[in-house]
PDB file of C-alpha atoms in Angstrom:
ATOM      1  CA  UNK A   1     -16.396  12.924  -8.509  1.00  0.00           C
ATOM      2  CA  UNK A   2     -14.537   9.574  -9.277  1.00  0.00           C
ATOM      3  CA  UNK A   3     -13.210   6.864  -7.465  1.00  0.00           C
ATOM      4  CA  UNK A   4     -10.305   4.735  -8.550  1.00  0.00           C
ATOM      5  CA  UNK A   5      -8.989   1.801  -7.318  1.00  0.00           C
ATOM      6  CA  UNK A   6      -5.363  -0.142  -7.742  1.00  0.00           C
ATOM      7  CA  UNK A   7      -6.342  -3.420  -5.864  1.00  0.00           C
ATOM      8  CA  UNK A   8      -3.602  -5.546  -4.587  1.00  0.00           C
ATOM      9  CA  UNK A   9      -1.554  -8.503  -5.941  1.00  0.00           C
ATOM     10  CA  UNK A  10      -3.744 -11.331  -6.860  1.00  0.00           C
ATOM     11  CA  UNK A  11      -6.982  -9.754  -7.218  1.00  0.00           C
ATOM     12  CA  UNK A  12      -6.902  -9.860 -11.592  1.00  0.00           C
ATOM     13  CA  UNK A  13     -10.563 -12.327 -11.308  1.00  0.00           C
ATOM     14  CA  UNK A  14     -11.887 -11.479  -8.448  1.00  0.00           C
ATOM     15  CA  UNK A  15     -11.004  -7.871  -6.111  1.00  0.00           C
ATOM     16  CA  UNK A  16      -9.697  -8.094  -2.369  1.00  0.00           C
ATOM     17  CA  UNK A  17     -12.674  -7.226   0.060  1.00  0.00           C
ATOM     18  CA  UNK A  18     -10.422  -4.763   1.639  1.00  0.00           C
ATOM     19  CA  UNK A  19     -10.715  -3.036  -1.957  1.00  0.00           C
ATOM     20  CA  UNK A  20     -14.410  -4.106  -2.280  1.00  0.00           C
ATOM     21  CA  UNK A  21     -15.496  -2.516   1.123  1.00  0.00           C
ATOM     22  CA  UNK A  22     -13.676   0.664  -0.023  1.00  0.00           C
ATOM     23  CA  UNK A  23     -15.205   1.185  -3.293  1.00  0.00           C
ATOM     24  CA  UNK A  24     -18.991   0.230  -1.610  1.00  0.00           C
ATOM     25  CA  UNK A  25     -18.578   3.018   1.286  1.00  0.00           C
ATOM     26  CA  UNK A  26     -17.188   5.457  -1.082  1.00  0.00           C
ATOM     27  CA  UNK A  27     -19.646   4.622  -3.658  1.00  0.00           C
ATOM     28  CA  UNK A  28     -22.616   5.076  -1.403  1.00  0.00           C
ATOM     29  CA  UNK A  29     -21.159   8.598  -0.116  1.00  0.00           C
ATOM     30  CA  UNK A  30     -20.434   9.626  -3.396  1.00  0.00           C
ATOM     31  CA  UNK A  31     -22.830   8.012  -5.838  1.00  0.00           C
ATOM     32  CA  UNK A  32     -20.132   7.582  -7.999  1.00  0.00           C
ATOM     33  CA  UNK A  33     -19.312   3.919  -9.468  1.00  0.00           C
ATOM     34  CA  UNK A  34     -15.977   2.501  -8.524  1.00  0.00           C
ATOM     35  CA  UNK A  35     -13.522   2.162 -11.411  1.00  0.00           C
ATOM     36  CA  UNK A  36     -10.959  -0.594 -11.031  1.00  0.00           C
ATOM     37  CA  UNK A  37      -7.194   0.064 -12.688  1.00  0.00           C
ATOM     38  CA  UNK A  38      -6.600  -3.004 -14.953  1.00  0.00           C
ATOM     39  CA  UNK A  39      -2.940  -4.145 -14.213  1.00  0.00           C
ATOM     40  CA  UNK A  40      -1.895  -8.151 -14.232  1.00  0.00           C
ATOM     41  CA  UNK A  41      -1.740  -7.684 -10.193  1.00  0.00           C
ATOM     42  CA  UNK A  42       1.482 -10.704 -10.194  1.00  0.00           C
ATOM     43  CA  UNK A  43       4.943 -10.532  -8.862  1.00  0.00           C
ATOM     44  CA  UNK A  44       7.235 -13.681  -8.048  1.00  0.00           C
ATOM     45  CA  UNK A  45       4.644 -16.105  -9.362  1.00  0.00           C
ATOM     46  CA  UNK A  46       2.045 -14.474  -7.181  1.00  0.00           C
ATOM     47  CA  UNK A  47      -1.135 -13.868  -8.924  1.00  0.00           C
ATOM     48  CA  UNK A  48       0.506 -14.816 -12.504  1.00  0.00           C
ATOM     49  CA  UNK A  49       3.738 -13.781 -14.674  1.00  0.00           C
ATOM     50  CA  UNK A  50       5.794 -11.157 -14.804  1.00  0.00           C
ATOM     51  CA  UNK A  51       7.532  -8.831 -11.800  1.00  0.00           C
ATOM     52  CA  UNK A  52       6.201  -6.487  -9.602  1.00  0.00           C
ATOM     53  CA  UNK A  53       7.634  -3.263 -11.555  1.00  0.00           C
ATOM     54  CA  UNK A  54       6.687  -4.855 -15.289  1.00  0.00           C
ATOM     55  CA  UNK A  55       3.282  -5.873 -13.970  1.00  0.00           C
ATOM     56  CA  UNK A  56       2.614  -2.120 -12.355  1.00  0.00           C
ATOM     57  CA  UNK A  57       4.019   0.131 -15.097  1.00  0.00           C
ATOM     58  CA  UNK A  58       0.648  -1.735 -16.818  1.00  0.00           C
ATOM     59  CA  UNK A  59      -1.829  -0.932 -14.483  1.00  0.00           C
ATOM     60  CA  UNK A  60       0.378   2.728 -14.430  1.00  0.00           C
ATOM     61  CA  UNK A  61      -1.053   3.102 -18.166  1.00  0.00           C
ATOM     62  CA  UNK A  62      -4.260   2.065 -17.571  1.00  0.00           C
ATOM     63  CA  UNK A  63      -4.306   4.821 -14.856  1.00  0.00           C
ATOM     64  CA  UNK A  64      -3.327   7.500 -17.117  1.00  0.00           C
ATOM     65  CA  UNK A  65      -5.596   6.472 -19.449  1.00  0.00           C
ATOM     66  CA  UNK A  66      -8.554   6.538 -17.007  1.00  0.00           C
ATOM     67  CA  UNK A  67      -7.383  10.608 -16.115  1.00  0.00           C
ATOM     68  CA  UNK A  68      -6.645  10.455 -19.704  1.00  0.00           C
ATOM     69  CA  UNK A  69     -10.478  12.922 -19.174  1.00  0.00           C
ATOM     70  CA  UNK A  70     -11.928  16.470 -18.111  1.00  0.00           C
ATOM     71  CA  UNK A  71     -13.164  15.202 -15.116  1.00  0.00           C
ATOM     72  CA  UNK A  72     -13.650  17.916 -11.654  1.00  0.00           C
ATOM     73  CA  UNK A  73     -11.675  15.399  -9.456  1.00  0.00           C
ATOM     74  CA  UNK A  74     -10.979  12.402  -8.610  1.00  0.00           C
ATOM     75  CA  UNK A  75     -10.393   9.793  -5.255  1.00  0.00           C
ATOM     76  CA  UNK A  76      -7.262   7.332  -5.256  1.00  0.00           C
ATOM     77  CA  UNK A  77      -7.239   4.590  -3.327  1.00  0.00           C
ATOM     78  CA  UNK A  78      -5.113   1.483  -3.349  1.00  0.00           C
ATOM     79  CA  UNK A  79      -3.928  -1.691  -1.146  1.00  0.00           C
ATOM     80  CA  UNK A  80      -0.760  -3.532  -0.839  1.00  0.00           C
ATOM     81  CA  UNK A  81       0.930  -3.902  -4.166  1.00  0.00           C
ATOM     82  CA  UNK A  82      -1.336  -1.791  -5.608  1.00  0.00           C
ATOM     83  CA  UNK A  83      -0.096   1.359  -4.200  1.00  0.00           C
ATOM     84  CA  UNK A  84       3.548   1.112  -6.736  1.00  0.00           C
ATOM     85  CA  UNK A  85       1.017   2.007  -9.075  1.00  0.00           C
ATOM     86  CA  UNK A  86      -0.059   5.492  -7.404  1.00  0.00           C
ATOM     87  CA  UNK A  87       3.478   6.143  -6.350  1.00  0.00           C
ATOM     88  CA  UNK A  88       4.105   6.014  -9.636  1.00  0.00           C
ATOM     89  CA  UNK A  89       1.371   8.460 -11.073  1.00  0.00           C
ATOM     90  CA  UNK A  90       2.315  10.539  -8.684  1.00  0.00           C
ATOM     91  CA  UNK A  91       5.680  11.107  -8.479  1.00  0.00           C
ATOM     92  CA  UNK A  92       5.538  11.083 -12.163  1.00  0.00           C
ATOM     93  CA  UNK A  93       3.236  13.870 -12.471  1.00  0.00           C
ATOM     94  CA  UNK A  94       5.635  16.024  -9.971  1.00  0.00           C
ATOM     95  CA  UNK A  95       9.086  15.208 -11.787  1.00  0.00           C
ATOM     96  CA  UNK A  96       6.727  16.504 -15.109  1.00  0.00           C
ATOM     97  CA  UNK A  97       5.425  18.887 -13.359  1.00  0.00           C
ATOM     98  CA  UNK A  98       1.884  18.466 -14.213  1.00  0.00           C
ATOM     99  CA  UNK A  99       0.120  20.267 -11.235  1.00  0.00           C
ATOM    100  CA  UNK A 100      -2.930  20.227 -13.742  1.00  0.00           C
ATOM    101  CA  UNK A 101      -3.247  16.763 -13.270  1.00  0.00           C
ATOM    102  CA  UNK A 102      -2.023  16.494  -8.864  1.00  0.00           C
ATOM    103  CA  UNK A 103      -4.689  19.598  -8.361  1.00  0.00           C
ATOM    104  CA  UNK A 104      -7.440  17.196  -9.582  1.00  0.00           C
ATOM    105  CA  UNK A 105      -6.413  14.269  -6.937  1.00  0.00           C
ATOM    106  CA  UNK A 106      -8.592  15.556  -4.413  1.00  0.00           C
ATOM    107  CA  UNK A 107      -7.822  12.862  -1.873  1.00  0.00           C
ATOM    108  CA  UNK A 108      -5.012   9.421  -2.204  1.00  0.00           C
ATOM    109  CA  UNK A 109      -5.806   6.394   0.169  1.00  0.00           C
ATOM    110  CA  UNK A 110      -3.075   4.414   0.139  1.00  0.00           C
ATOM    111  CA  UNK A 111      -4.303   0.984   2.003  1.00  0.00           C
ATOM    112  CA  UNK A 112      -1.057  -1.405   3.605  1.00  0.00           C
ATOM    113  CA  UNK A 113       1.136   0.917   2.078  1.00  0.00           C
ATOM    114  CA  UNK A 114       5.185  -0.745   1.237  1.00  0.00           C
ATOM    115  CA  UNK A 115       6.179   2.939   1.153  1.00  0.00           C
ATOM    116  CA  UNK A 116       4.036   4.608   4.502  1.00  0.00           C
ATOM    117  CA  UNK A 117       6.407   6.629   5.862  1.00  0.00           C
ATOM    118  CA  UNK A 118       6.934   6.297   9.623  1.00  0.00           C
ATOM    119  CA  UNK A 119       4.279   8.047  11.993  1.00  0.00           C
ATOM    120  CA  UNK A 120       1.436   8.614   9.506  1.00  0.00           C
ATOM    121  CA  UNK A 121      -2.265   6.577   9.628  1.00  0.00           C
ATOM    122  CA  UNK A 122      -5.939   7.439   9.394  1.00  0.00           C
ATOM    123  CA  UNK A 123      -6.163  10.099  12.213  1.00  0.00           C
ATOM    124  CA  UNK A 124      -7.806   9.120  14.930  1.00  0.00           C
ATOM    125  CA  UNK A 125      -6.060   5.201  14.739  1.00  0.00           C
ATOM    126  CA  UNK A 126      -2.805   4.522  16.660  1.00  0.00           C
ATOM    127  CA  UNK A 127       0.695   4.340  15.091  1.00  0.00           C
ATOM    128  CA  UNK A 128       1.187   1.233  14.210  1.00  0.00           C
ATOM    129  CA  UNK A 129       4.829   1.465  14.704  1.00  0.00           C
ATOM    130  CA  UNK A 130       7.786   0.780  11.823  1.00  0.00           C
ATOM    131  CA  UNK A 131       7.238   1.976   8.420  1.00  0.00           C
ATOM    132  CA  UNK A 132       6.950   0.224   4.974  1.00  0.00           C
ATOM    133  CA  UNK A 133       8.882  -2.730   3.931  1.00  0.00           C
ATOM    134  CA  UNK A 134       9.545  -0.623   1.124  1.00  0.00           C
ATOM    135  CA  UNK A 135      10.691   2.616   2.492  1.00  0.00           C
ATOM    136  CA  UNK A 136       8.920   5.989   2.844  1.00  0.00           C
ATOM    137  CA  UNK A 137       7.718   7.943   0.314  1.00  0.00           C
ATOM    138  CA  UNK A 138       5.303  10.958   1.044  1.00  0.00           C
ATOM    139  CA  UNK A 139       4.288  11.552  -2.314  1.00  0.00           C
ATOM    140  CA  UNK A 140       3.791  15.281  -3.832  1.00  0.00           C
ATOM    141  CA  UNK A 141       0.477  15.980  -2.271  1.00  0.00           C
ATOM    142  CA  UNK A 142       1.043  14.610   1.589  1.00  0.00           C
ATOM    143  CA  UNK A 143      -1.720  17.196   2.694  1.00  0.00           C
ATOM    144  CA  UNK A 144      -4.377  15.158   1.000  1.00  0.00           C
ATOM    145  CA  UNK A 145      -2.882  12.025   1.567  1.00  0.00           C
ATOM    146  CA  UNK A 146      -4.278   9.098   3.675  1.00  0.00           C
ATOM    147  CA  UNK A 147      -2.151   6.474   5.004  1.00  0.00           C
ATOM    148  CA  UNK A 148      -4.122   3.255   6.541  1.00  0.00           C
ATOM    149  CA  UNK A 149      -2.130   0.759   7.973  1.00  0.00           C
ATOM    150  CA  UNK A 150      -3.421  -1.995  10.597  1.00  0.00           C
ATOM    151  CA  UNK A 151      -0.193  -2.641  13.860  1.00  0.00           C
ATOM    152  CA  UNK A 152       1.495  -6.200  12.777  1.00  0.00           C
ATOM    153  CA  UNK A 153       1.573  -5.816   9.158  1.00  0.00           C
ATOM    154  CA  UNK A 154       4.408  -5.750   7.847  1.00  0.00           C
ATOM    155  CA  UNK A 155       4.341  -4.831   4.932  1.00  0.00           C
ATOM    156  CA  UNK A 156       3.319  -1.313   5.606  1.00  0.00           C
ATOM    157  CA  UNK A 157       4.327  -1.201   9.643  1.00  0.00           C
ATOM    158  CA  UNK A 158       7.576  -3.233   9.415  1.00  0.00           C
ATOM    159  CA  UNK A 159      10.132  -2.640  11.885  1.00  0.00           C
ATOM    160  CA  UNK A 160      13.514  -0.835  10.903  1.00  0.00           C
ATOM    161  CA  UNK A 161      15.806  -3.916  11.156  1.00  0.00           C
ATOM    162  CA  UNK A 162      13.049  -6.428   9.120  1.00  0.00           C
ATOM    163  CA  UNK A 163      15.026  -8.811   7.612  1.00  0.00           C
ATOM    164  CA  UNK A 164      11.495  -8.841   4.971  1.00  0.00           C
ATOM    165  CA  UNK A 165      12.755  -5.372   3.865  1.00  0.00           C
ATOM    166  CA  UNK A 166      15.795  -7.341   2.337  1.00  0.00           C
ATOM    167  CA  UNK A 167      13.588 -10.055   0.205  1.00  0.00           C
ATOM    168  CA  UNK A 168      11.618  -6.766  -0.659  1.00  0.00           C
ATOM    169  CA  UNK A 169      13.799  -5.460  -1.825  1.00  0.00           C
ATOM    170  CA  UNK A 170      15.576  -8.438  -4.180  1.00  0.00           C
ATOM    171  CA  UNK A 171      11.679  -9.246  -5.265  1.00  0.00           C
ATOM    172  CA  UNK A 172      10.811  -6.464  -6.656  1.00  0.00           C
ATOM    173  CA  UNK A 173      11.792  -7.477  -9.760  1.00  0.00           C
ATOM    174  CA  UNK A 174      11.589 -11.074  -9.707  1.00  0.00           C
ATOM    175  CA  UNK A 175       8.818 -12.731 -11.872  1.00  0.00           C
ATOM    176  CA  UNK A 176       7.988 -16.243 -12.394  1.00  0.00           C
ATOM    177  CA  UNK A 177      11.446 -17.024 -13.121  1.00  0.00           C
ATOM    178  CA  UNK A 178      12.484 -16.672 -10.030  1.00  0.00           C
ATOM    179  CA  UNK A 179      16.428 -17.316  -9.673  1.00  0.00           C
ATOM    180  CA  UNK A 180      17.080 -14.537 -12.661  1.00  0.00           C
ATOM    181  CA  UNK A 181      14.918 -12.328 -11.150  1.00  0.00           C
ATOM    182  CA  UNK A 182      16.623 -12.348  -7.822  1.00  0.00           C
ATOM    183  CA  UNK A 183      20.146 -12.158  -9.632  1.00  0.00           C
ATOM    184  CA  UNK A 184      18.931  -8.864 -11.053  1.00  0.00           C
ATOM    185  CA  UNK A 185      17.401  -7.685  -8.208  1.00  0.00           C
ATOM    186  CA  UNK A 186      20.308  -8.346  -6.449  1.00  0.00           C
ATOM    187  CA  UNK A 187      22.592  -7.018  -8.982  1.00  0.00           C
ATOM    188  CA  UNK A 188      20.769  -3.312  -9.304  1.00  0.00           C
ATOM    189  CA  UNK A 189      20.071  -3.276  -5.366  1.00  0.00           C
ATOM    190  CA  UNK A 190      24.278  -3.826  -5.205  1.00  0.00           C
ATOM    191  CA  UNK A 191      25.134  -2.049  -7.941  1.00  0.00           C
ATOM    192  CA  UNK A 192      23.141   1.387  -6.548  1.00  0.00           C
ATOM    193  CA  UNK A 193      24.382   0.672  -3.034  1.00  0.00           C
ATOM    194  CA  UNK A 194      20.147   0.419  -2.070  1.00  0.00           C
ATOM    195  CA  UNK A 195      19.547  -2.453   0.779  1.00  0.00           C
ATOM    196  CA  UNK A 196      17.621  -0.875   2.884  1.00  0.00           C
ATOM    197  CA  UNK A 197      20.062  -3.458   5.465  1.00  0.00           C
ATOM    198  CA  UNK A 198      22.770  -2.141   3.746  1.00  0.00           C
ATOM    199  CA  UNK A 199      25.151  -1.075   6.471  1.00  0.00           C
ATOM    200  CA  UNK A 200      23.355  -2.351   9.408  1.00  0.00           C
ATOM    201  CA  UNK A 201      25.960  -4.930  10.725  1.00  0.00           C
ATOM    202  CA  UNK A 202      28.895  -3.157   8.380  1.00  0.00           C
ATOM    203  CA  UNK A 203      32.351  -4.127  10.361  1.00  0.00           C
ATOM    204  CA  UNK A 204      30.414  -5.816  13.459  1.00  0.00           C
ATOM    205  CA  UNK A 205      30.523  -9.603  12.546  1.00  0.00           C
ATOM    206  CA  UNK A 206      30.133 -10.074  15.766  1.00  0.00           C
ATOM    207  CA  UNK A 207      26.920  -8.510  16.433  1.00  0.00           C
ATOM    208  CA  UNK A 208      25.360  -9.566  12.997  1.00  0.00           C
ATOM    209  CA  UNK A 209      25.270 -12.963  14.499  1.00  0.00           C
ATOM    210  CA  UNK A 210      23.926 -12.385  18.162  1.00  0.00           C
ATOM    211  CA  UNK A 211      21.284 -10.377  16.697  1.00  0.00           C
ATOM    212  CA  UNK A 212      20.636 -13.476  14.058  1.00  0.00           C
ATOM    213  CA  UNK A 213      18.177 -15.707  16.269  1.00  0.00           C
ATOM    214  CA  UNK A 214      15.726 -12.865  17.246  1.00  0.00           C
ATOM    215  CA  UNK A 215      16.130 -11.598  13.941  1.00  0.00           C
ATOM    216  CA  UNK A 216      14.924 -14.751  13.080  1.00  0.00           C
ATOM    217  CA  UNK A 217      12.310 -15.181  15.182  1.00  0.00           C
ATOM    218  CA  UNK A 218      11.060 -11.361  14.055  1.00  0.00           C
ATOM    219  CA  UNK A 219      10.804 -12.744  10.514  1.00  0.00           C
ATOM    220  CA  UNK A 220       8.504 -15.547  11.220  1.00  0.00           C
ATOM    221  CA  UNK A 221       6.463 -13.701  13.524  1.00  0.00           C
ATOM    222  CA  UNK A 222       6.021 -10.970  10.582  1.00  0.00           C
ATOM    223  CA  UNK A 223       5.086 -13.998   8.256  1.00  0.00           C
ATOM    224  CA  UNK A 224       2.504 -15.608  10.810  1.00  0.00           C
ATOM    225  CA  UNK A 225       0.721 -12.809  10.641  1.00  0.00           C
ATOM    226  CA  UNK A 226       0.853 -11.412   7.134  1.00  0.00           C
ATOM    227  CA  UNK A 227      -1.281 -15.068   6.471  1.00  0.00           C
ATOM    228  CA  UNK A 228      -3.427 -14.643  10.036  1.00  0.00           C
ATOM    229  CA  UNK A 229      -5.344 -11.703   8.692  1.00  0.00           C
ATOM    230  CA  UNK A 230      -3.376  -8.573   9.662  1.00  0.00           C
ATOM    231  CA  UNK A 231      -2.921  -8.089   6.213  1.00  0.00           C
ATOM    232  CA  UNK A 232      -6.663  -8.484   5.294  1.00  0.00           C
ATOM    233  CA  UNK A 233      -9.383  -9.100   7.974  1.00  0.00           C
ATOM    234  CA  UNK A 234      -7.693  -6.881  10.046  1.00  0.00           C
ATOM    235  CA  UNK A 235      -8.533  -3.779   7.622  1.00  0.00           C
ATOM    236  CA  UNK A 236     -11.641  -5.144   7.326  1.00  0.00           C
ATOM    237  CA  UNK A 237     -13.965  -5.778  10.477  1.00  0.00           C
ATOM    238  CA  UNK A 238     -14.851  -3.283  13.328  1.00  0.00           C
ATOM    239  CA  UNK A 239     -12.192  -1.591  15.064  1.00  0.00           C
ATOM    240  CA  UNK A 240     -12.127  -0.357  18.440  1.00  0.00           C
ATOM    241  CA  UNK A 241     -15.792  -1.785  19.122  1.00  0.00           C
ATOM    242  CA  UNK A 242     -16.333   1.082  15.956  1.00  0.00           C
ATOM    243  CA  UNK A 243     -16.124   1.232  12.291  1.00  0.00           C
ATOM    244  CA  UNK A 244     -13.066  -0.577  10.437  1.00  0.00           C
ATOM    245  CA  UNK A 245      -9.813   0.597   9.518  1.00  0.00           C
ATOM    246  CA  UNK A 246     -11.350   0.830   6.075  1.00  0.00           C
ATOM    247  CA  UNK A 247     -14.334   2.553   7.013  1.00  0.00           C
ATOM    248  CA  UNK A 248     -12.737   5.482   8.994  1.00  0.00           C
ATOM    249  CA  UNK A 249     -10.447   6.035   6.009  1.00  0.00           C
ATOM    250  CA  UNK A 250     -13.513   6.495   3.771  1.00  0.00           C
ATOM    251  CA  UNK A 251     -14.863   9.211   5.917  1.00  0.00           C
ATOM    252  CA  UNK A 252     -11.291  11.329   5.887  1.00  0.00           C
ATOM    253  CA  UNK A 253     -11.082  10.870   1.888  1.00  0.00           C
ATOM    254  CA  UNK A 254     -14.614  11.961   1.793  1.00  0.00           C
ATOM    255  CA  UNK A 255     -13.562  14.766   3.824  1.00  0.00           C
ATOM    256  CA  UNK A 256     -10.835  16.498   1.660  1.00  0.00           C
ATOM    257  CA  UNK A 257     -12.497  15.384  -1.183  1.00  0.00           C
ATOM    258  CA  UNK A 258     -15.689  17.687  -0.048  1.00  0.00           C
ATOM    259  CA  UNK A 259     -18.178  14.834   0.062  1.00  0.00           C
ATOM    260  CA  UNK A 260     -20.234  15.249   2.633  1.00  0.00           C
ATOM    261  CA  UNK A 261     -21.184  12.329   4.945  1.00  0.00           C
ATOM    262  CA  UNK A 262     -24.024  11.830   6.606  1.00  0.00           C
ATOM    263  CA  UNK A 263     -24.410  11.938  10.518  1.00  0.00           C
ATOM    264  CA  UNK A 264     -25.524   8.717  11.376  1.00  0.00           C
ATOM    265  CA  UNK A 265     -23.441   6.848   8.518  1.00  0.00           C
ATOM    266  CA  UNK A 266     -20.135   8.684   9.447  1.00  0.00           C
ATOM    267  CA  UNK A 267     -16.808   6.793  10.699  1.00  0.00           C
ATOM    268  CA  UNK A 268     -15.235   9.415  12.234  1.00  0.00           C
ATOM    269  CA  UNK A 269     -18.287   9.968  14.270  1.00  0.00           C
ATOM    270  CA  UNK A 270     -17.391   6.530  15.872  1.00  0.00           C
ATOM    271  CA  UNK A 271     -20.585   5.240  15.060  1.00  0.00           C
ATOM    272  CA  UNK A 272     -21.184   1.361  14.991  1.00  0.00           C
ATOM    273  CA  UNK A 273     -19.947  -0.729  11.728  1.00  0.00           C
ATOM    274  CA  UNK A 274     -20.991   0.694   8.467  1.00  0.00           C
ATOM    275  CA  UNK A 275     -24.016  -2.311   7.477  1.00  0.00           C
ATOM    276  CA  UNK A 276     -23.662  -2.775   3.470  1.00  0.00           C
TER     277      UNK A 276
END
């Protein structure tokens, strides 16, 4: 068995501890030592150069390369921006249709995901309401699929109207030079008619403005807390008086990927915080 991780944006020197308390829960379960994708981890001057799509069609090759083997299966897991690059993989390997390589994913956690579709989290956590800033994708292989997402961040429980979803979606391809970025982002989000606010307000002026100061005021409260911790700390320390967000999503990868986890060191037996 193999673990490997797609950290989040600026993590290239040193990893997230959301990532790092993954890879040592799953590593003591499994035995196995964590492998880390190697991708530039940067978009919109973020973490370094280049945009979010150049930056993660590198770590997308460094991915390949790692299943690039004749290994008997394998555990995804990644966090924030890190989870374009196992969208990617994946999707890729179902438009190929390489169900060599999708039967030896034996379980994806996909930590603050942009693209959790609406309704889906660790069983056994609430719904944390909204969906990703990104969209929704399910991915080919839902039924081994983890979703863990903390209520309050936005980037992966963002509410419908977000005005975030529309600075997602210009940033996507923005890098460090950040006015011709936007212009293209704005130019291919207008040119395939793909806002995700596209339409909202179409032909009501009216109510585009009235809705404008608590649309506002939604914004900065979904900023406040992406930099108070609900993005990080909140993934990361006990939940529920019981194990993290993190830790309970360890013990459901472990469990389609047939790793057995012990009694008194199991999440989803609520037992206290996982000691490292």
């Amino acid at each position: 068995m193999r673990i490997i991780i797609a950290d989040g944006i600026d993590t290239s020197l040193e990893h997230s501890e959301v990532m790092s308390q993954a890879a040592r829960t799953l590593a003591r379960w499994t035995e196995a030592t964590p492998e880390w994708v190697d991708w530039p981890a940067a978009m919109v001057g973020v973490g370094g150069e280049g945009s979010w799509v150049a930056n993660a069609a590198i770590g997308l090759a460094d991915l390949r390369e790692k299943l690039n083997t004749d290994d008997d299966g394998v555990i995804l897991i990644s966090y924030s921006g890190g989870n374009r690059i196992v969208h990617d993989l994946l999707n890729e390997a179902a438009a190929a249709g390489d169900t060599t390589l999708l039967s030896r994913v034996r379980a994806v956690g996909l930590v603050s995901d942009p693209w959790r579709p609406a309704g889906v989290r660790t069983p056994g956590t609430p719904d944390p309401g909204g969906y990703g800033l990104c969209g929704e994708d399910f991915g080919p292989i839902p039924e081994r699929t983890v979703w863990c997402a903390a209520e309050g961040d936005a980037a992966t429980a963002a509410l419908p109207d977000a005005m975030l979803r529309t600075a997602a979606d210009i940033g996507t391809h923005m890098d460090e030079k950040r006015l011709t970025g936007a212009l293209d982002g704005i130019r291919t989000r207008l040119a395939a008619e793909s806002f995700q606010l596209q339409g909202l307000y179409d032909g009501n002026p009216v109510r585009w403005l009235r809705d404008l100061f608590d649309r506002g005021a939604q914004l900065r409260g979904d900023v406040d807390r992406y930099y108070g911790g609900w993005h990080t700390d909140h993934y990361t320390r006990p939940f529920a008086g019981g194990p993290s967000l993190i830790e309970r999503l360890c013990a459901e990868l472990a469990g389609h990927a047939g790793v057995e986890v012990p009694p008194t060191d199991s999440a989803a037996a609520g037992d206290a915080p996982i000691p490292f």
